[in-house]
Coordinates of N, CA and C and ligand atoms in Angstrom, one line a residue:
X1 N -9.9 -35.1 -2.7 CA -9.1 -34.1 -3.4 C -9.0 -32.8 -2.6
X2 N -8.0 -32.4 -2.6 CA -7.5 -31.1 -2.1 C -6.6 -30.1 -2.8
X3 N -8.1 -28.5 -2.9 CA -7.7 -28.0 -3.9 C -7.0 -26.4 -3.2
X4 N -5.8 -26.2 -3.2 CA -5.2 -24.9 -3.0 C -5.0 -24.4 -3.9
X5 N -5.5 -22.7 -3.7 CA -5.2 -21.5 -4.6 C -4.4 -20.9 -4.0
X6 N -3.5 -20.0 -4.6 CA -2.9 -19.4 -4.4 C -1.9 -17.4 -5.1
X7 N -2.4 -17.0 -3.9 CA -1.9 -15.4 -4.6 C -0.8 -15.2 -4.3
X8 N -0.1 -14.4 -5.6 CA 1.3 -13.3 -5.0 C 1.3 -12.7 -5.7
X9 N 1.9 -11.4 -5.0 CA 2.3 -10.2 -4.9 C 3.7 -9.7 -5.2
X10 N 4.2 -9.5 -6.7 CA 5.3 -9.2 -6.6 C 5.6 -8.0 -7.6
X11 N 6.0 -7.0 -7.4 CA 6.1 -5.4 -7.8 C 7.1 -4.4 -7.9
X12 N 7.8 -4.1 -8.8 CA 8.9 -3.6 -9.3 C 8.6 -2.1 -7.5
X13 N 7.5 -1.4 -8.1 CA 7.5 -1.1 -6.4 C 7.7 -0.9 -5.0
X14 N 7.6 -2.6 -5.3 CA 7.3 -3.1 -3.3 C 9.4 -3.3 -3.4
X15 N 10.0 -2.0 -3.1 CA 11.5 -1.9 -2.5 C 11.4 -1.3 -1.4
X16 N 12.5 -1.2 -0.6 CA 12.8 -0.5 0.6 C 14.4 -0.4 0.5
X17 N 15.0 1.0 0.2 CA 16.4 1.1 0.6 C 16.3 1.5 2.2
X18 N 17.0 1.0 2.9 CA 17.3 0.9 4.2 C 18.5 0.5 4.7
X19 N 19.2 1.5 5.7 CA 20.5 0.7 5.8 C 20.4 0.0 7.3
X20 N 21.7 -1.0 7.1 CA 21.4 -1.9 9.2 C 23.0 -2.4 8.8
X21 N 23.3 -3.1 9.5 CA 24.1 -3.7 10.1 C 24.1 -4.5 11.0
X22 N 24.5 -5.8 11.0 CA 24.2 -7.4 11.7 C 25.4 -7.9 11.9
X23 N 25.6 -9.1 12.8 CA 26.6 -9.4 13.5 C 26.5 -11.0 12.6
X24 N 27.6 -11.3 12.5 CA 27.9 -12.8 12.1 C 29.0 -13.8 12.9
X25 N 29.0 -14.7 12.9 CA 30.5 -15.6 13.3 C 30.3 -15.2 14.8
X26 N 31.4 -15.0 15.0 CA 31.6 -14.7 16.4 C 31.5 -13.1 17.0
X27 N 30.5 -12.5 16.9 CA 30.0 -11.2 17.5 C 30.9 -10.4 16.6
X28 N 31.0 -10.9 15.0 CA 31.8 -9.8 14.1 C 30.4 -8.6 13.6
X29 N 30.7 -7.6 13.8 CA 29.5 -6.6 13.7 C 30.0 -5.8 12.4
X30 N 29.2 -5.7 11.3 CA 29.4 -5.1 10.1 C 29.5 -3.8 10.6
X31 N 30.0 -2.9 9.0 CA 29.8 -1.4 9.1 C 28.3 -1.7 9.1
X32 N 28.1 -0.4 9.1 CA 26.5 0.3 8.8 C 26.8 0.4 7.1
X33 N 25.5 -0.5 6.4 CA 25.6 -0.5 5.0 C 24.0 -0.1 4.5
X34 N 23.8 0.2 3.2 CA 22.2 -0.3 3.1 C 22.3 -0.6 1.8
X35 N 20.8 -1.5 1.9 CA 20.4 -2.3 0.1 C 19.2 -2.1 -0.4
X36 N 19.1 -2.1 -1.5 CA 17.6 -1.7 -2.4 C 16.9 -3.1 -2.3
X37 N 16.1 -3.2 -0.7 CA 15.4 -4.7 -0.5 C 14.0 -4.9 -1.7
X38 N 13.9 -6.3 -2.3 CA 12.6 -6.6 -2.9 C 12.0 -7.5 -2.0
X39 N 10.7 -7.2 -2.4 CA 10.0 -8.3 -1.4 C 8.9 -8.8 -2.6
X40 N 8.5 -10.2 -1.8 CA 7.4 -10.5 -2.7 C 6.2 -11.3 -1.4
X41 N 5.0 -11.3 -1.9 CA 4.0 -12.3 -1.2 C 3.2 -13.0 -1.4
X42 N 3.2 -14.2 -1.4 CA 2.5 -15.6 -1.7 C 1.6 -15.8 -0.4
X43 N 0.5 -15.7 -0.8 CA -0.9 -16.7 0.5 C -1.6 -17.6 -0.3
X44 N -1.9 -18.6 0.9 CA -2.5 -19.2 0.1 C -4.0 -19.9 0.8
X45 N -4.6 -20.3 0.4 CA -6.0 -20.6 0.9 C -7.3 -20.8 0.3
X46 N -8.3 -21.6 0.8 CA -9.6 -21.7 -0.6 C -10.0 -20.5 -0.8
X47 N -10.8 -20.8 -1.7 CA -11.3 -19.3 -2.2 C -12.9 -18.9 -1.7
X48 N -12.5 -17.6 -1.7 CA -14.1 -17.1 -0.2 C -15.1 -16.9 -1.5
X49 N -16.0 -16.3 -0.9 CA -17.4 -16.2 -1.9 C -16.9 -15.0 -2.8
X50 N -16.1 -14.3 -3.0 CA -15.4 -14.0 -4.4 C -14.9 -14.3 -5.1
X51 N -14.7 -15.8 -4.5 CA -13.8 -17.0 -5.3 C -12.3 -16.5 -5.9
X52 N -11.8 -15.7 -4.6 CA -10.5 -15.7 -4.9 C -9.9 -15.9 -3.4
X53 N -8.7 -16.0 -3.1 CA -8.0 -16.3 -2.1 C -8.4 -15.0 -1.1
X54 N -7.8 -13.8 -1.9 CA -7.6 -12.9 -1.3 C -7.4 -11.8 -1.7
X55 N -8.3 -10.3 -1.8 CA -7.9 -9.1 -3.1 C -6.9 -8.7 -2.9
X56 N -6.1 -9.2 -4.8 CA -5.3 -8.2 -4.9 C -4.9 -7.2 -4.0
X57 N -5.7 -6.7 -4.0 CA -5.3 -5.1 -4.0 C -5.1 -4.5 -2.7
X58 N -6.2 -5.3 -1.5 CA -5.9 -5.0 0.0 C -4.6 -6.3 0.2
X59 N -3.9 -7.0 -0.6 CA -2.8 -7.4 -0.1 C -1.9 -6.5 -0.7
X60 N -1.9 -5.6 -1.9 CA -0.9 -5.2 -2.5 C -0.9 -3.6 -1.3
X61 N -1.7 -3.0 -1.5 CA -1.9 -1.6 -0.2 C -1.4 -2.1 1.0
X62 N -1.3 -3.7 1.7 CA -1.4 -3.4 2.7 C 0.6 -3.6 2.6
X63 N 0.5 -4.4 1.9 CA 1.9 -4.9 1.2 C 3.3 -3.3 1.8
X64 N 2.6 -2.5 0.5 CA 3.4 -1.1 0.5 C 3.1 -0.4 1.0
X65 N 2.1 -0.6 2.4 CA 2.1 0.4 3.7 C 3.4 -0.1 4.3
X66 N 3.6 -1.4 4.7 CA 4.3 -1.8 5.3 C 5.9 -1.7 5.5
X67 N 6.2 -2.1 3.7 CA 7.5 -1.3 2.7 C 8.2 -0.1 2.9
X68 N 6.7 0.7 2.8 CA 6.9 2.1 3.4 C 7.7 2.8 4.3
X69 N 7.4 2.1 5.3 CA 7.5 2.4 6.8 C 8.8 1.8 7.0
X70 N 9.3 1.3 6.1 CA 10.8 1.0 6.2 C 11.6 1.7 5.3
X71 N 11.3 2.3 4.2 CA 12.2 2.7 3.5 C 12.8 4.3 3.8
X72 N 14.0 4.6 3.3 CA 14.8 5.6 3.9 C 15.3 5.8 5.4
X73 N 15.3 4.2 5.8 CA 15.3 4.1 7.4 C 16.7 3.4 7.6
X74 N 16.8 3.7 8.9 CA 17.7 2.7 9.7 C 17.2 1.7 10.4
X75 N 17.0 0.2 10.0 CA 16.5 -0.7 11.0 C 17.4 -1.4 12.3
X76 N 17.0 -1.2 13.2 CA 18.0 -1.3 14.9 C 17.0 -2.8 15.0
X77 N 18.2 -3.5 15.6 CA 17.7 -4.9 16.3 C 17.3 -4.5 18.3
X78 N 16.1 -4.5 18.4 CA 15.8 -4.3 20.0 C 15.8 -5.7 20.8
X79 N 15.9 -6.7 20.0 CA 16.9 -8.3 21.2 C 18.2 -8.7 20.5
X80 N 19.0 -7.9 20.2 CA 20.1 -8.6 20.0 C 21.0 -8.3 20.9
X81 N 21.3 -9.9 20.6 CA 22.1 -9.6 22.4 C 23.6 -8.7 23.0
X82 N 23.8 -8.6 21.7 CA 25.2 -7.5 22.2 C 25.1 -6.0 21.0
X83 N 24.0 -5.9 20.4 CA 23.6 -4.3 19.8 C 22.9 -3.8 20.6
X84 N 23.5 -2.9 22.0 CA 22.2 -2.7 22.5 C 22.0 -0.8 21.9
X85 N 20.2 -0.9 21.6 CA 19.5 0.4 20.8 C 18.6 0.9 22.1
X86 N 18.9 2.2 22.5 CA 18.3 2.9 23.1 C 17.9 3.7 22.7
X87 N 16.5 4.3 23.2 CA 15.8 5.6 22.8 C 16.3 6.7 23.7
X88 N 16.8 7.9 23.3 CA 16.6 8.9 24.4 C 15.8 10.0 24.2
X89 N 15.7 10.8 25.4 CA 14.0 11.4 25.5 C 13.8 12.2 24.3
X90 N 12.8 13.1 24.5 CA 12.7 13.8 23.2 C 11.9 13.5 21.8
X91 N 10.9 11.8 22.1 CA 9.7 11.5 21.4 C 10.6 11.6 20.0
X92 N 9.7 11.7 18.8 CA 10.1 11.8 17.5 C 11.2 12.5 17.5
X93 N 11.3 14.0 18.3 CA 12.3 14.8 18.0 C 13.8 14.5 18.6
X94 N 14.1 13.0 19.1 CA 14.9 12.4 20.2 C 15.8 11.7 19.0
X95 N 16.9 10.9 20.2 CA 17.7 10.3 19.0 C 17.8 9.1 19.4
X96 N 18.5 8.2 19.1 CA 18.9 6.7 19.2 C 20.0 6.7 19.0
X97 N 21.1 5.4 20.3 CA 21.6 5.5 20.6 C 21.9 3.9 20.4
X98 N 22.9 3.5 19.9 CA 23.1 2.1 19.2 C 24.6 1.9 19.3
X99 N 25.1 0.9 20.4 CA 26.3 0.4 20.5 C 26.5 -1.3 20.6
X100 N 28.3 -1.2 20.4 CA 28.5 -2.6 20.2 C 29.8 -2.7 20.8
X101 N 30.0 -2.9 21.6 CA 31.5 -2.7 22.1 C 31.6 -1.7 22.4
X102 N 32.9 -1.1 21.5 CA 33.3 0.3 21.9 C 32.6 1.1 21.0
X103 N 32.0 0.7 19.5 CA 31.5 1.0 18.4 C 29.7 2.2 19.0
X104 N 29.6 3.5 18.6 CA 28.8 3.8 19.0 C 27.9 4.7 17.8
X105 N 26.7 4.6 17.9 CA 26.2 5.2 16.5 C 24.7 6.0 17.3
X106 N 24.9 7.7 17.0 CA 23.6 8.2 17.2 C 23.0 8.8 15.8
X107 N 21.5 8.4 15.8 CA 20.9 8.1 14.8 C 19.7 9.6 15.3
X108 N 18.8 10.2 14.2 CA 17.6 11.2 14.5 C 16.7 9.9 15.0
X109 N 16.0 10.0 15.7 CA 14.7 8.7 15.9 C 14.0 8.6 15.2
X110 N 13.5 9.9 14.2 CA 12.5 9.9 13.1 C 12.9 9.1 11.8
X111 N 14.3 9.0 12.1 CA 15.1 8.3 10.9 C 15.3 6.8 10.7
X112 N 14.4 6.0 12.3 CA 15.4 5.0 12.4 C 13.6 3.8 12.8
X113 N 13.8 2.7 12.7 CA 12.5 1.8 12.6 C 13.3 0.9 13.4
X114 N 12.6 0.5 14.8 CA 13.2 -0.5 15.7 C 12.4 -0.9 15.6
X115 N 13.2 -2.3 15.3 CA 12.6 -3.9 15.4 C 12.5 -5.1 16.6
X116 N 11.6 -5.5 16.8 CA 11.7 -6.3 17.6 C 12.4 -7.7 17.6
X117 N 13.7 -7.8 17.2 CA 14.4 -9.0 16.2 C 15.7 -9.1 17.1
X118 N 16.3 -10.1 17.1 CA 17.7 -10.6 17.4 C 18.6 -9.9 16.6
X119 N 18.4 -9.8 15.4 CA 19.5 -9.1 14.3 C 18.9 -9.0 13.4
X120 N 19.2 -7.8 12.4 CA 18.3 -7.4 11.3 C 18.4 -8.1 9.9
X121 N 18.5 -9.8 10.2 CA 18.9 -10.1 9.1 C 17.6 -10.0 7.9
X122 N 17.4 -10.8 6.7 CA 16.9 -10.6 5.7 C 15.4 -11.8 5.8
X123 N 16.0 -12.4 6.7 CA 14.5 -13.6 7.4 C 14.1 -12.8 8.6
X124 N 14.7 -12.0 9.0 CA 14.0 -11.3 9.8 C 13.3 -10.4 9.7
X125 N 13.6 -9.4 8.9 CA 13.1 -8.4 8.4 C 11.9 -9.5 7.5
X126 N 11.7 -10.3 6.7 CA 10.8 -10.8 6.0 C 9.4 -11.1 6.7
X127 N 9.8 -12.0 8.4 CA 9.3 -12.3 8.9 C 8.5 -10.7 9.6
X128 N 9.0 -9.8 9.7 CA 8.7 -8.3 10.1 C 7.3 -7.9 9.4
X129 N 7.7 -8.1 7.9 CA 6.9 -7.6 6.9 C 5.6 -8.3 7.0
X130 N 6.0 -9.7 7.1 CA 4.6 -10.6 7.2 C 3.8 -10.4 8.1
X131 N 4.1 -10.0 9.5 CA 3.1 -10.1 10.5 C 2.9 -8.7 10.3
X132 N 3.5 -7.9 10.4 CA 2.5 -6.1 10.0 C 1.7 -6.1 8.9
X133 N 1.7 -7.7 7.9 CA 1.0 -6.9 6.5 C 0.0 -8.0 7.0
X134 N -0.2 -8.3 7.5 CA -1.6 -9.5 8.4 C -1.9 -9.3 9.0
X135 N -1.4 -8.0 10.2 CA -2.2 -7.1 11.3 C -2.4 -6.3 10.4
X136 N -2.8 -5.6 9.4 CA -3.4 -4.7 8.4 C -4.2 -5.3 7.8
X137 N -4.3 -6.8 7.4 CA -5.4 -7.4 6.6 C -6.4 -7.6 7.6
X138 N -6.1 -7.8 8.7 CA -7.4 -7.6 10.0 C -7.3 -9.6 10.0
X139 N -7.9 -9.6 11.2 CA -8.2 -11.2 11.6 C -8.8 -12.3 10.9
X140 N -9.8 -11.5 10.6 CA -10.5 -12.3 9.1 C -9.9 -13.0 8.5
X141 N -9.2 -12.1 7.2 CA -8.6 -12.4 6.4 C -7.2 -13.5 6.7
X142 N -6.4 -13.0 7.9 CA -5.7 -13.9 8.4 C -6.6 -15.4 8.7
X143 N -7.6 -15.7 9.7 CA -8.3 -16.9 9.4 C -8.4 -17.4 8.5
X144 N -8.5 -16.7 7.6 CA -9.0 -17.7 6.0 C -8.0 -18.6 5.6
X145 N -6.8 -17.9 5.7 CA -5.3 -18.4 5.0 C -4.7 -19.7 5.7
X146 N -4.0 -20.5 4.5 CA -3.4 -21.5 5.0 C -2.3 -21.3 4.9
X147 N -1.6 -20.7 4.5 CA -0.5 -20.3 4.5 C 0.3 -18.7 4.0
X148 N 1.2 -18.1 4.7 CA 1.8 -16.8 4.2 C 3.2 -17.1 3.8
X149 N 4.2 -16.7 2.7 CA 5.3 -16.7 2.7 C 5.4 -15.3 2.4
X150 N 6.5 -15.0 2.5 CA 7.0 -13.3 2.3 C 8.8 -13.4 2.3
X151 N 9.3 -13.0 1.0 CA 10.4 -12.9 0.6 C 11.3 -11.7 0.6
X152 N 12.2 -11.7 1.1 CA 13.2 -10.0 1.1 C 14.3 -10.5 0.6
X153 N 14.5 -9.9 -1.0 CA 15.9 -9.6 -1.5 C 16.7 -9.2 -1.0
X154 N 18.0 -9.4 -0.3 CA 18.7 -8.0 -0.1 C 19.6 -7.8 -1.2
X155 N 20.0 -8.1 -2.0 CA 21.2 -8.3 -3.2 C 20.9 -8.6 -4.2
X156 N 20.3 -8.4 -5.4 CA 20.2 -9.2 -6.7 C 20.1 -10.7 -6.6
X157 N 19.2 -11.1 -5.7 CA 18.8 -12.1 -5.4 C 19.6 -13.3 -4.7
X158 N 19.7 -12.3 -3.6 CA 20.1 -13.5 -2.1 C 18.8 -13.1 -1.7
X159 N 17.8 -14.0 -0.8 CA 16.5 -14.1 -0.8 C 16.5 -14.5 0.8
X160 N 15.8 -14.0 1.9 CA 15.7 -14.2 3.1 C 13.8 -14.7 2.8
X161 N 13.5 -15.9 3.5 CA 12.2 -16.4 3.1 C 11.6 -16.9 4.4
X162 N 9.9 -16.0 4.6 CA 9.7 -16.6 5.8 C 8.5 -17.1 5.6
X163 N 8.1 -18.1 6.2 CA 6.9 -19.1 5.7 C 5.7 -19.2 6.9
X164 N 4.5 -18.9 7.5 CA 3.9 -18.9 8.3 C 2.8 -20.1 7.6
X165 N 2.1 -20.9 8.1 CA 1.7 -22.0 7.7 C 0.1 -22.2 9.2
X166 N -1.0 -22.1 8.7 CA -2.1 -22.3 9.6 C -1.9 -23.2 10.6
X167 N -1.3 -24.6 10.2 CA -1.8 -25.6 10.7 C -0.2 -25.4 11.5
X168 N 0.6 -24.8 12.2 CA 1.3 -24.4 13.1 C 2.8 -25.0 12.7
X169 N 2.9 -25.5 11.2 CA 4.1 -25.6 11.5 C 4.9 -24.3 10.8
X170 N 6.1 -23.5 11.2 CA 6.6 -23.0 10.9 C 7.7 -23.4 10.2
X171 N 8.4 -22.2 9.1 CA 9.4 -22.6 8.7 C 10.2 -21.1 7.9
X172 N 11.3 -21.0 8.2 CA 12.2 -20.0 8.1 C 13.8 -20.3 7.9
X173 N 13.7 -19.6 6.1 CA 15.2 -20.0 5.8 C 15.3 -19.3 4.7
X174 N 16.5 -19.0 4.4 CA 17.5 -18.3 3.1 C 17.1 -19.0 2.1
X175 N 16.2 -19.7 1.4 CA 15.9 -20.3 0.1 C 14.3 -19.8 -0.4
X176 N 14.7 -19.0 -1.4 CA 12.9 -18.7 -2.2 C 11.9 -19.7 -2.5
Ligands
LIG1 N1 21.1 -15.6 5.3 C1 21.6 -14.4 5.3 N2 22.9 -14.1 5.1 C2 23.4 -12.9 5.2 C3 22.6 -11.8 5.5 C4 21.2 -12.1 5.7 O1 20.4 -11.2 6.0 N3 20.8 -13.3 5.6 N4 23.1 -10.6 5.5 C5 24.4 -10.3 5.2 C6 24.8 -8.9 5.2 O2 23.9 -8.0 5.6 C7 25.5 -8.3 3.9 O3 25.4 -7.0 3.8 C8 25.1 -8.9 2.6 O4 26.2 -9.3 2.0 P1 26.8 -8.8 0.6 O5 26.2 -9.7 -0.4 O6 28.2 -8.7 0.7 O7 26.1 -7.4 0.5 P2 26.7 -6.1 -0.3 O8 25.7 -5.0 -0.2 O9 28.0 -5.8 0.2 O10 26.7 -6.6 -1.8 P3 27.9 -6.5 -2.9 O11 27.4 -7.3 -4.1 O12 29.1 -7.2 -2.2 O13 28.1 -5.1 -3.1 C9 25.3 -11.4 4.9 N5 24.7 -12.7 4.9

């Protein structure tokens, strides 16, 4: 017999308005738009000698550090292959510099959260959330787990879903 528990985290809270802009079809590049993202998170794993998966509460904190750090932002794709996002000098007090074509967008840097991603879609950004809110739970706690999923609404429920799974299989897709 094999017994899985399981936590989630889901919180009228845990939103991020953020605006971006992603390319579809054939290098068609949207306006710059933004959405009031929900996220949610499910781990799963036996339960340690407090006989629970995983506290509440350092997944919900580390949850809405993470959230945080996105909201009121602009998220920039730093691999997508034809947005290219440059920093120019000037540290925090500098700006960003985001083209597509002929299309050109300068942004304050303090304003704007570059991602390490192909395009800023909604499994990306999910997948974003997951590994920052796991490098905050510390190594440990990642060991323990057999599984992480992490969900980003962007719309009244279009659902970008990313699934990290111990035993190495991965899996990432648009269905909750
Ligand atoms: N699987 C995905 N599909 C799409 C994504 C995504 O992240 N993953 N993203 C987009 C766009 O970002 C687009 O903004 C979302 O489309 P839409 O529903 O039209 O968003 P609106 O804010 O315009 O919502 P309205 O209800 O139309 O106002 C597309 N696909």
């Amino acid at each position: 017999m094999t017994e899985i528990y399981r936590v989630r985290i889901q919180k009228e809270r845990l939103v991020f308005s953020t605006a971006h802009f992603i390319t579809y079809g054939d290098d068609v590049c949207e306006p710059i738009h933004g959405h009031n993202y929900h996220v949610y998170c499910e781990v799963e794993g036996p339960l340690n000698q407090n006989r629970y998966v995983v506290d509440f509460i350092a997944l919900r904190d580390a949850l809405q550090k993470v959230v945080d750090q996105l909201d009121h932002r602009v998220v920039l794709p730093l691999r997508h292959p034809t947005i290219n996002v440059v920093e120019q000098s000037g540290g925090e007090q500098g700006e960003v510099v985001a083209t597509h074509g002929m299309r050109r967008w300068v942004f304050p840097r303090q304003d704007c959260v570059l991602l390490d991603v192909e395009n800023t879609t909604a499994e990306l950004l999910a997948k974003h959330i997951a590994e920052e809110t796991l490098a905050l739970l510390g190594p440990a706690v990642r060991a323990a787990l057999a599984s992480v999923e992490l969900g980003v609404d962007e719309c009244d429920g279009q659902w970008g879903v990313y699934r990290w799974r111990a035993d190495g299989e991965v899996r990432a897709n648009g269905n909750p």
